Amino acid sequence: MKNRDGYFGEFGGAYVPEELEKVLSELENAFFKYIEDEDFKKELRYYYREYIGRPNPLYFAKNLTEENGGAKIYLKREDLNHTGAHKINNAIGQALLAKRMGKNRIIAETGAGQHGVATATVCALFNMDCTIYMGETDIERQSLNVFKMKQLGAKVVAATNGRKTLKDAVDMALEDFVKNSEDTFYLLGSAVGPHPYPVMVREFQSIIGQEAREQILKKEGRLPDYIVACVGGGSNAIGLFNPFYDDKDVKIVGVEPAGLGIETGEHAASIGKGIKGIIHGFKCYSIQDEDGKDLPVYSIAAGLDYPGVGPEHCFYNDSGRADYVSVTDSQALEAFQLLCKTEGIIPAIESSHAISHGVELAKGLSKEQIVIINLSGRGDKDVRQLMDIL
Ligand SMILES: *Cc1c(COP(=O)(O)O)cnc(C)c1O
């Protein structure tokens, strides 16, 4: 397996206190053991198929393609997964690993609540004890997801430090993990954090790209010209991108949130505007000042406003394998409405960032070319917020 040591060029690693080192090395050993284990792989495939509903379609967006002119646009339909997004792919994988490790208590952090809901879902499925850390501010903003998590049997604990958002929830989860590592598994929600999380989350999410690659070969008899995905922490994107890494003719584009506009400072474009630094125990591009203090980030999409980004993306950027661009709130809103009207698909506002750029890109290409856009999730969770805006 690639990046077994936890480094992607100079990025990644595990910059953590000693107590955490021990816990992470136990996790690392278990992960590398089970990911090669036939029984484990069989069980994972079973839940992907029977519970999540995989493989989901690689859908040819004919109306959108015709209206847009230019390249053929295909959508990878992660929005059709159980719970409505890609996050469940990773949650199932990590929960199965926790079971193999004999840990029956799961903890997780959540910002907008999507990862919290995915985690609470798998804990209900596997009858595991579940605690979700969530910033106090986010608990107020995301009451619907808090309600769901509670119905699914999770305890939701408020993080009351700092700005009372995602970063503070992660800090609390890490603290809990160190203290209770005997029986506790920290189920992290994106391709970030100290080693082995970025590698592990990528492996569980790479089913997206594996399927897409097989599906496009079957439908078109060739690989796409471009693959496009939105980048928050970077898990849906790396899940799509990684299986195409060696296909050098396939161009890879990650789309970061430009918020109110890069020039306003109100954004979360970690690769575009960040500096190299350490956040949550790993090295990446992140939005922080020269002293390493995290600065506030903003996006209309709650799932994208994280100050750091997965180390594999930082490496793809610096090595030139992928390009990273950004899309503003208002461009994402336009793409949201466009997909609703042309295809009858209500996308998540996070995914709408990828759609916006993918559609623009396709416009400038010829009719023979192919663009795959990852539709990371459905927009049901966003309609209340968007109702007030649109
Ligand atoms: C959480 C979320 C994202 C962002 O997370 P990544 O780790 O960058 O994939 C994107 N889309 C949807 C629908 C999400 O719920």
Tab-separated table of C-alpha atoms and ligand atoms in Angstrom:
chain	number	residue	atom	x	y	z
A	1	MET	CA	0.000	0.000	0.000
A	2	LYS	CA	1.158	3.517	-0.788
A	3	ASN	CA	2.142	5.965	1.990
A	4	ARG	CA	2.366	3.260	4.601
A	5	ASP	CA	4.725	5.413	6.635
A	6	GLY	CA	2.158	8.196	6.895
A	7	TYR	CA	4.025	10.691	4.722
A	8	PHE	CA	2.933	12.242	1.454
A	9	GLY	CA	6.106	14.033	0.487
A	10	GLU	CA	6.754	16.343	3.425
A	11	PHE	CA	3.084	16.338	4.502
A	12	GLY	CA	1.245	14.141	6.973
A	13	GLY	CA	3.090	12.414	9.802
A	14	ALA	CA	2.032	12.256	13.431
A	15	TYR	CA	3.002	15.255	15.528
A	16	VAL	CA	1.387	14.169	18.775
A	17	PRO	CA	2.136	13.865	22.487
A	18	GLU	CA	3.717	10.644	23.677
A	19	GLU	CA	0.530	9.234	25.207
A	20	LEU	CA	-1.191	9.473	21.862
A	21	GLU	CA	1.741	7.917	19.979
A	22	LYS	CA	1.143	4.590	21.683
A	23	VAL	CA	-2.573	4.580	20.923
A	24	LEU	CA	-2.001	5.529	17.282
A	25	SER	CA	0.600	2.858	16.771
A	26	GLU	CA	-1.841	0.215	18.060
A	27	LEU	CA	-4.411	1.556	15.596
A	28	GLU	CA	-1.878	1.571	12.775
A	29	ASN	CA	-0.917	-2.061	13.368
A	30	ALA	CA	-4.541	-3.170	13.475
A	31	PHE	CA	-5.452	-1.240	10.330
A	32	PHE	CA	-2.590	-2.570	8.209
A	33	LYS	CA	-3.342	-6.078	9.428
A	34	TYR	CA	-7.078	-6.088	8.750
A	35	ILE	CA	-7.049	-4.152	5.500
A	36	GLU	CA	-5.253	-7.183	3.991
A	37	ASP	CA	-7.453	-9.711	5.806
A	38	GLU	CA	-9.861	-11.608	3.538
A	39	ASP	CA	-12.619	-11.931	6.184
A	40	PHE	CA	-12.426	-8.236	6.978
A	41	LYS	CA	-12.546	-7.264	3.308
A	42	LYS	CA	-15.463	-9.583	2.725
A	43	GLU	CA	-17.408	-8.096	5.620
A	44	LEU	CA	-16.648	-4.556	4.430
A	45	ARG	CA	-17.856	-5.390	0.932
A	46	TYR	CA	-20.991	-6.930	2.409
A	47	TYR	CA	-21.946	-3.715	4.233
A	48	TYR	CA	-20.993	-1.532	1.277
A	49	ARG	CA	-23.417	-3.506	-0.837
A	50	GLU	CA	-26.249	-4.440	1.502
A	51	TYR	CA	-26.322	-1.468	3.860
A	52	ILE	CA	-24.958	1.527	1.948
A	53	GLY	CA	-26.351	0.390	-1.393
A	54	ARG	CA	-23.109	0.272	-3.393
A	55	PRO	CA	-22.165	0.418	-6.139
A	56	ASN	CA	-24.053	3.665	-6.707
A	57	PRO	CA	-24.451	4.833	-10.327
A	58	LEU	CA	-22.067	6.849	-12.428
A	59	TYR	CA	-24.862	8.863	-13.975
A	60	PHE	CA	-24.586	10.549	-17.376
A	61	ALA	CA	-26.104	14.000	-16.815
A	62	LYS	CA	-27.520	14.316	-20.314
A	63	ASN	CA	-29.675	17.394	-19.765
A	64	LEU	CA	-26.926	19.255	-17.987
A	65	THR	CA	-24.444	18.297	-20.706
A	66	GLU	CA	-26.777	19.488	-23.489
A	67	GLU	CA	-27.682	22.729	-21.772
A	68	ASN	CA	-24.047	23.435	-20.988
A	69	GLY	CA	-22.508	22.492	-24.342
A	70	GLY	CA	-19.031	21.022	-24.274
A	71	ALA	CA	-17.802	17.860	-22.600
A	72	LYS	CA	-19.958	14.998	-21.361
A	73	ILE	CA	-20.669	15.342	-17.653
A	74	TYR	CA	-20.971	12.272	-15.458
A	75	LEU	CA	-21.979	12.400	-11.789
A	76	LYS	CA	-20.739	9.853	-9.252
A	77	ARG	CA	-23.841	9.443	-7.103
A	78	GLU	CA	-22.584	9.329	-3.514
A	79	ASP	CA	-25.779	11.229	-2.695
A	80	LEU	CA	-27.676	7.965	-3.165
A	81	ASN	CA	-25.840	6.192	-0.343
A	82	HIS	CA	-27.685	5.366	2.861
A	83	THR	CA	-27.570	8.548	5.029
A	84	GLY	CA	-27.111	10.639	1.896
A	85	ALA	CA	-23.378	11.162	1.448
A	86	HIS	CA	-19.958	9.541	1.182
A	87	LYS	CA	-19.206	9.752	4.913
A	88	ILE	CA	-20.842	6.395	5.632
A	89	ASN	CA	-18.165	4.574	3.539
A	90	ASN	CA	-15.537	5.575	6.061
A	91	ALA	CA	-17.744	5.229	9.139
A	92	ILE	CA	-18.582	1.607	8.297
A	93	GLY	CA	-14.919	0.790	7.643
A	94	GLN	CA	-13.655	2.267	10.899
A	95	ALA	CA	-16.484	0.745	12.963
A	96	LEU	CA	-15.701	-2.716	11.593
A	97	LEU	CA	-12.054	-2.149	12.466
A	98	ALA	CA	-13.009	-1.073	16.001
A	99	LYS	CA	-14.978	-4.294	16.417
A	100	ARG	CA	-11.980	-6.367	15.328
A	101	MET	CA	-9.857	-4.480	17.859
A	102	GLY	CA	-12.336	-5.342	20.608
A	103	LYS	CA	-13.336	-1.724	21.231
A	104	ASN	CA	-16.996	-1.179	21.790
A	105	ARG	CA	-17.014	2.525	22.604
A	106	ILE	CA	-16.872	4.918	19.657
A	107	ILE	CA	-16.141	8.627	19.858
A	108	ALA	CA	-16.182	11.126	17.008
A	109	GLU	CA	-16.035	14.835	16.308
A	110	THR	CA	-18.511	16.608	14.116
A	111	GLY	CA	-18.900	20.118	12.731
A	112	ALA	CA	-22.076	20.359	10.718
A	113	GLY	CA	-23.221	17.053	12.173
A	114	GLN	CA	-22.973	14.942	9.020
A	115	HIS	CA	-20.093	12.815	10.289
A	116	GLY	CA	-21.815	12.614	13.679
A	117	VAL	CA	-24.940	11.208	12.052
A	118	ALA	CA	-22.931	8.692	9.976
A	119	THR	CA	-21.089	7.575	13.106
A	120	ALA	CA	-24.253	7.328	15.225
A	121	THR	CA	-25.799	5.302	12.393
A	122	VAL	CA	-23.056	2.654	12.317
A	123	CYS	CA	-23.002	2.517	16.120
A	124	ALA	CA	-26.718	1.726	16.103
A	125	LEU	CA	-26.113	-0.904	13.424
A	126	PHE	CA	-23.277	-2.589	15.329
A	127	ASN	CA	-24.670	-1.978	18.814
A	128	MET	CA	-21.762	0.167	19.972
A	129	ASP	CA	-21.644	2.881	22.604
A	130	CYS	CA	-21.432	6.272	20.871
A	131	THR	CA	-20.270	9.718	22.030
A	132	ILE	CA	-20.165	12.640	19.607
A	133	TYR	CA	-18.237	15.820	20.412
A	134	MET	CA	-19.656	18.930	18.832
A	135	GLY	CA	-18.955	22.633	19.330
A	136	GLU	CA	-21.628	24.387	21.360
A	137	THR	CA	-22.149	26.898	18.554
A	138	ASP	CA	-22.618	24.078	16.041
A	139	ILE	CA	-25.105	22.295	18.314
A	140	GLU	CA	-27.296	25.385	18.161
A	141	ARG	CA	-26.900	25.777	14.390
A	142	GLN	CA	-27.447	22.112	13.520
A	143	SER	CA	-30.320	21.086	15.741
A	144	LEU	CA	-31.767	18.693	13.163
A	145	ASN	CA	-28.589	16.586	13.065
A	146	VAL	CA	-28.330	16.689	16.857
A	147	PHE	CA	-31.856	15.309	17.050
A	148	LYS	CA	-30.986	12.545	14.566
A	149	MET	CA	-27.863	11.533	16.480
A	150	LYS	CA	-29.849	11.305	19.706
A	151	GLN	CA	-32.559	9.206	18.090
A	152	LEU	CA	-29.829	6.890	16.820
A	153	GLY	CA	-28.682	6.412	20.401
A	154	ALA	CA	-25.638	8.695	20.568
A	155	LYS	CA	-24.617	10.993	23.404
A	156	VAL	CA	-23.862	14.476	22.109
A	157	VAL	CA	-21.307	16.354	24.218
A	158	ALA	CA	-20.823	20.101	23.761
A	159	ALA	CA	-17.326	21.527	23.287
A	160	THR	CA	-17.394	24.809	25.178
A	161	ASN	CA	-13.789	25.954	24.686
A	162	GLY	CA	-12.376	28.376	22.125
A	163	ARG	CA	-14.718	29.338	19.329
A	164	LYS	CA	-16.945	26.375	20.278
A	165	THR	CA	-16.807	24.824	16.807
A	166	LEU	CA	-15.212	21.868	14.999
A	167	LYS	CA	-11.631	22.483	16.087
A	168	ASP	CA	-12.635	22.462	19.743
A	169	ALA	CA	-14.648	19.282	19.243
A	170	VAL	CA	-11.563	17.566	17.746
A	171	ASP	CA	-9.439	18.672	20.718
A	172	MET	CA	-11.956	17.124	23.134
A	173	ALA	CA	-12.206	13.898	21.146
A	174	LEU	CA	-8.410	13.508	21.123
A	175	GLU	CA	-8.302	14.065	24.887
A	176	ASP	CA	-10.972	11.418	25.445
A	177	PHE	CA	-9.130	9.032	23.114
A	178	VAL	CA	-5.903	9.266	25.123
A	179	LYS	CA	-7.704	8.869	28.439
A	180	ASN	CA	-9.928	5.934	27.461
A	181	SER	CA	-7.960	4.148	24.770
A	182	GLU	CA	-8.425	0.744	26.469
A	183	ASP	CA	-12.011	0.431	25.256
A	184	THR	CA	-12.418	3.472	22.976
A	185	PHE	CA	-11.978	3.962	19.227
A	186	TYR	CA	-11.796	7.458	17.730
A	187	LEU	CA	-13.702	7.381	14.449
A	188	LEU	CA	-12.316	10.366	12.535
A	189	GLY	CA	-14.435	11.833	9.760
A	190	SER	CA	-12.079	13.027	7.037
A	191	ALA	CA	-8.704	12.284	5.462
A	192	VAL	CA	-6.934	14.434	8.039
A	193	GLY	CA	-5.352	14.031	11.480
A	194	PRO	CA	-2.219	12.159	12.502
A	195	HIS	CA	-1.095	8.941	10.810
A	196	PRO	CA	-2.725	6.441	10.220
A	197	TYR	CA	-5.978	8.390	9.734
A	198	PRO	CA	-5.312	9.996	6.320
A	199	VAL	CA	-4.240	6.654	4.825
A	200	MET	CA	-7.043	4.758	6.527
A	201	VAL	CA	-9.817	7.150	5.520
A	202	ARG	CA	-8.488	7.230	1.955
A	203	GLU	CA	-8.551	3.434	1.765
A	204	PHE	CA	-12.166	3.293	2.974
A	205	GLN	CA	-13.219	6.100	0.609
A	206	SER	CA	-11.303	4.893	-2.446
A	207	ILE	CA	-14.255	2.660	-3.296
A	208	ILE	CA	-15.624	5.857	-4.941
A	209	GLY	CA	-12.810	6.082	-7.471
A	210	GLN	CA	-12.534	2.325	-7.960
A	211	GLU	CA	-16.195	2.138	-8.939
A	212	ALA	CA	-16.086	5.297	-11.066
A	213	ARG	CA	-13.062	4.037	-12.967
A	214	GLU	CA	-14.674	0.696	-13.716
A	215	GLN	CA	-18.009	2.318	-14.613
A	216	ILE	CA	-16.591	4.856	-17.065
A	217	LEU	CA	-14.527	2.154	-18.806
A	218	LYS	CA	-17.707	0.138	-19.196
A	219	LYS	CA	-19.841	3.059	-20.423
A	220	GLU	CA	-17.330	4.914	-22.586
A	221	GLY	CA	-14.564	2.421	-23.190
A	222	ARG	CA	-12.036	4.933	-21.947
A	223	LEU	CA	-10.926	6.998	-18.972
A	224	PRO	CA	-12.254	10.522	-18.329
A	225	ASP	CA	-10.330	13.670	-19.218
A	226	TYR	CA	-11.063	15.304	-15.872
A	227	ILE	CA	-12.229	14.241	-12.432
A	228	VAL	CA	-13.507	16.926	-10.072
A	229	ALA	CA	-14.476	16.931	-6.389
A	230	CYS	CA	-14.962	19.414	-3.559
A	231	VAL	CA	-12.336	19.555	-0.820
A	232	GLY	CA	-13.082	20.194	2.830
A	233	GLY	CA	-10.827	17.881	4.815
A	234	GLY	CA	-10.533	16.073	1.505
A	235	SER	CA	-12.039	12.602	2.015
A	236	ASN	CA	-14.597	12.418	-0.816
A	237	ALA	CA	-12.022	13.975	-3.157
A	238	ILE	CA	-9.156	11.650	-2.265
A	239	GLY	CA	-11.552	8.701	-2.485
A	240	LEU	CA	-12.257	9.639	-6.102
A	241	PHE	CA	-8.749	10.821	-7.006
A	242	ASN	CA	-6.476	8.144	-5.581
A	243	PRO	CA	-7.535	5.236	-7.844
A	244	PHE	CA	-6.794	7.483	-10.867
A	245	TYR	CA	-3.393	8.561	-9.576
A	246	ASP	CA	-1.380	6.461	-12.033
A	247	ASP	CA	-3.612	7.363	-14.999
A	248	LYS	CA	-1.472	10.320	-15.961
A	249	ASP	CA	-3.801	11.466	-18.773
A	250	VAL	CA	-6.651	11.972	-16.317
A	251	LYS	CA	-6.496	15.505	-14.980
A	252	ILE	CA	-7.456	15.916	-11.332
A	253	VAL	CA	-9.104	19.047	-9.940
A	254	GLY	CA	-9.982	19.743	-6.296
A	255	VAL	CA	-12.396	22.562	-5.497
A	256	GLU	CA	-11.988	24.524	-2.282
A	257	PRO	CA	-14.526	26.936	-0.789
A	258	ALA	CA	-13.794	30.582	-1.629
A	259	GLY	CA	-16.614	31.729	0.680
A	260	LEU	CA	-17.410	35.404	0.161
A	261	GLY	CA	-14.378	35.685	-2.160
A	262	ILE	CA	-10.707	34.861	-1.601
A	263	GLU	CA	-9.860	38.567	-1.458
A	264	THR	CA	-12.251	39.156	1.474
A	265	GLY	CA	-10.388	36.750	3.752
A	266	GLU	CA	-13.730	35.039	4.447
A	267	HIS	CA	-12.988	31.608	2.948
A	268	ALA	CA	-11.567	28.174	3.746
A	269	ALA	CA	-9.216	27.646	0.797
A	270	SER	CA	-6.454	25.873	2.726
A	271	ILE	CA	-4.319	24.901	-0.260
A	272	GLY	CA	-4.971	28.092	-2.217
A	273	LYS	CA	-4.300	30.496	0.622
A	274	GLY	CA	-2.855	28.512	3.515
A	275	ILE	CA	0.697	28.158	4.751
A	276	LYS	CA	2.555	24.982	5.692
A	277	GLY	CA	1.992	24.172	9.319
A	278	ILE	CA	0.895	21.616	11.871
A	279	ILE	CA	-2.760	21.286	12.814
A	280	HIS	CA	-4.348	18.437	14.762
A	281	GLY	CA	-1.148	16.416	14.701
A	282	PHE	CA	-0.252	16.460	10.995
A	283	LYS	CA	1.521	18.717	8.506
A	284	CYS	CA	-0.500	20.335	5.737
A	285	TYR	CA	-1.457	23.671	4.239
A	286	SER	CA	-3.632	25.426	6.737
A	287	ILE	CA	-5.190	28.769	7.390
A	288	GLN	CA	-3.113	30.032	10.293
A	289	ASP	CA	-0.932	32.974	11.232
A	290	GLU	CA	2.872	32.854	11.351
A	291	ASP	CA	2.831	31.704	14.980
A	292	GLY	CA	0.806	28.633	14.021
A	293	LYS	CA	-2.429	29.925	15.499
A	294	ASP	CA	-5.497	28.806	13.520
A	295	LEU	CA	-7.422	31.641	11.961
A	296	PRO	CA	-11.205	31.625	11.543
A	297	VAL	CA	-12.454	30.088	8.296
A	298	TYR	CA	-15.751	30.513	6.519
A	299	SER	CA	-17.885	28.825	3.860
A	300	ILE	CA	-21.600	28.652	3.183
A	301	ALA	CA	-21.020	24.874	3.272
A	302	ALA	CA	-20.553	23.752	6.865
A	303	GLY	CA	-18.836	20.563	5.656
A	304	LEU	CA	-16.083	22.551	3.947
A	305	ASP	CA	-15.034	25.059	6.585
A	306	TYR	CA	-12.032	23.314	8.099
A	307	PRO	CA	-8.765	25.309	8.413
A	308	GLY	CA	-6.553	22.357	7.366
A	309	VAL	CA	-6.658	19.868	4.495
A	310	GLY	CA	-5.610	16.252	3.973
A	311	PRO	CA	-1.855	15.768	3.479
A	312	GLU	CA	-2.285	13.750	0.290
A	313	HIS	CA	-3.922	16.745	-1.396
A	314	CYS	CA	-1.036	18.995	-0.320
A	315	PHE	CA	1.329	16.534	-1.958
A	316	TYR	CA	-0.745	16.266	-5.149
A	317	ASN	CA	-0.728	20.055	-5.319
A	318	ASP	CA	2.993	20.556	-4.832
A	319	SER	CA	3.954	17.716	-7.161
A	320	GLY	CA	1.621	19.039	-9.863
A	321	ARG	CA	-0.487	15.866	-10.047
A	322	ALA	CA	-3.659	17.813	-9.256
A	323	ASP	CA	-4.872	21.389	-9.496
A	324	TYR	CA	-6.769	23.100	-6.719
A	325	VAL	CA	-9.153	25.910	-7.518
A	326	SER	CA	-11.842	27.666	-5.505
A	327	VAL	CA	-15.513	28.494	-5.917
A	328	THR	CA	-17.450	31.162	-4.018
A	329	ASP	CA	-20.678	30.762	-2.061
A	330	SER	CA	-22.677	32.458	-4.790
A	331	GLN	CA	-21.184	30.327	-7.572
A	332	ALA	CA	-22.030	27.214	-5.534
A	333	LEU	CA	-25.596	28.463	-5.058
A	334	GLU	CA	-25.978	28.940	-8.802
A	335	ALA	CA	-24.715	25.408	-9.464
A	336	PHE	CA	-27.116	24.091	-6.815
A	337	GLN	CA	-30.057	25.622	-8.670
A	338	LEU	CA	-28.754	24.513	-12.048
A	339	LEU	CA	-28.560	20.842	-11.052
A	340	CYS	CA	-31.997	20.959	-9.421
A	341	LYS	CA	-33.586	22.374	-12.576
A	342	THR	CA	-31.744	20.430	-15.271
A	343	GLU	CA	-31.512	16.977	-13.685
A	344	GLY	CA	-34.017	16.904	-10.824
A	345	ILE	CA	-31.215	16.275	-8.365
A	346	ILE	CA	-30.876	18.394	-5.222
A	347	PRO	CA	-27.142	18.393	-4.406
A	348	ALA	CA	-25.469	19.134	-1.078
A	349	ILE	CA	-24.115	22.672	-0.953
A	350	GLU	CA	-20.616	21.166	-0.504
A	351	SER	CA	-20.982	19.133	-3.708
A	352	SER	CA	-22.356	22.211	-5.486
A	353	HIS	CA	-18.841	23.675	-5.321
A	354	ALA	CA	-17.563	20.757	-7.433
A	355	ILE	CA	-20.518	21.027	-9.804
A	356	SER	CA	-19.893	24.723	-10.339
A	357	HIS	CA	-16.295	24.218	-11.386
A	358	GLY	CA	-16.928	20.969	-13.272
A	359	VAL	CA	-19.644	22.577	-15.391
A	360	GLU	CA	-17.453	25.616	-16.188
A	361	LEU	CA	-14.612	23.316	-17.134
A	362	ALA	CA	-16.812	21.143	-19.365
A	363	LYS	CA	-18.039	24.234	-21.194
A	364	GLY	CA	-14.555	24.902	-22.553
A	365	LEU	CA	-13.990	21.322	-23.747
A	366	SER	CA	-15.114	19.455	-26.849
A	367	LYS	CA	-18.160	17.159	-27.025
A	368	GLU	CA	-15.953	14.061	-27.135
A	369	GLN	CA	-14.338	14.822	-23.808
A	370	ILE	CA	-15.510	13.521	-20.447
A	371	VAL	CA	-15.713	15.130	-17.013
A	372	ILE	CA	-16.616	13.162	-13.881
A	373	ILE	CA	-17.885	15.200	-10.939
A	374	ASN	CA	-18.245	13.653	-7.495
A	375	LEU	CA	-21.721	14.342	-6.149
A	376	SER	CA	-20.597	13.825	-2.551
A	377	GLY	CA	-24.018	14.209	-0.960
A	378	ARG	CA	-27.658	15.139	-1.285
A	379	GLY	CA	-29.017	18.542	-0.383
A	380	ASP	CA	-31.901	17.653	1.914
A	381	LYS	CA	-29.830	18.788	4.876
A	382	ASP	CA	-29.323	22.217	3.273
A	383	VAL	CA	-32.749	23.228	2.035
A	384	ARG	CA	-33.751	24.937	5.308
A	385	GLN	CA	-30.628	27.150	5.225
A	386	LEU	CA	-30.933	27.835	1.495
A	387	MET	CA	-34.615	28.734	1.807
A	388	ASP	CA	-33.576	31.812	3.786
A	389	ILE	CA	-30.908	32.758	1.247
A	390	LEU	CA	-32.563	32.119	-2.111
B	1	LIG	C1	-18.559	16.415	4.948
B	1	LIG	C2	-18.894	16.618	3.553
B	1	LIG	C3	-17.949	17.079	2.618
B	1	LIG	C4	-16.563	17.506	2.987
B	1	LIG	O1	-15.749	16.538	3.565
B	1	LIG	P1	-14.540	15.885	2.777
B	1	LIG	O2	-13.806	15.124	3.819
B	1	LIG	O3	-13.731	16.988	2.178
B	1	LIG	O4	-15.117	15.015	1.743
B	1	LIG	C5	-18.329	17.183	1.283
B	1	LIG	N1	-19.577	16.862	0.880
B	1	LIG	C6	-20.512	16.415	1.742
B	1	LIG	C7	-21.857	16.084	1.219
B	1	LIG	C8	-20.208	16.275	3.101
B	1	LIG	O5	-21.147	15.846	3.956
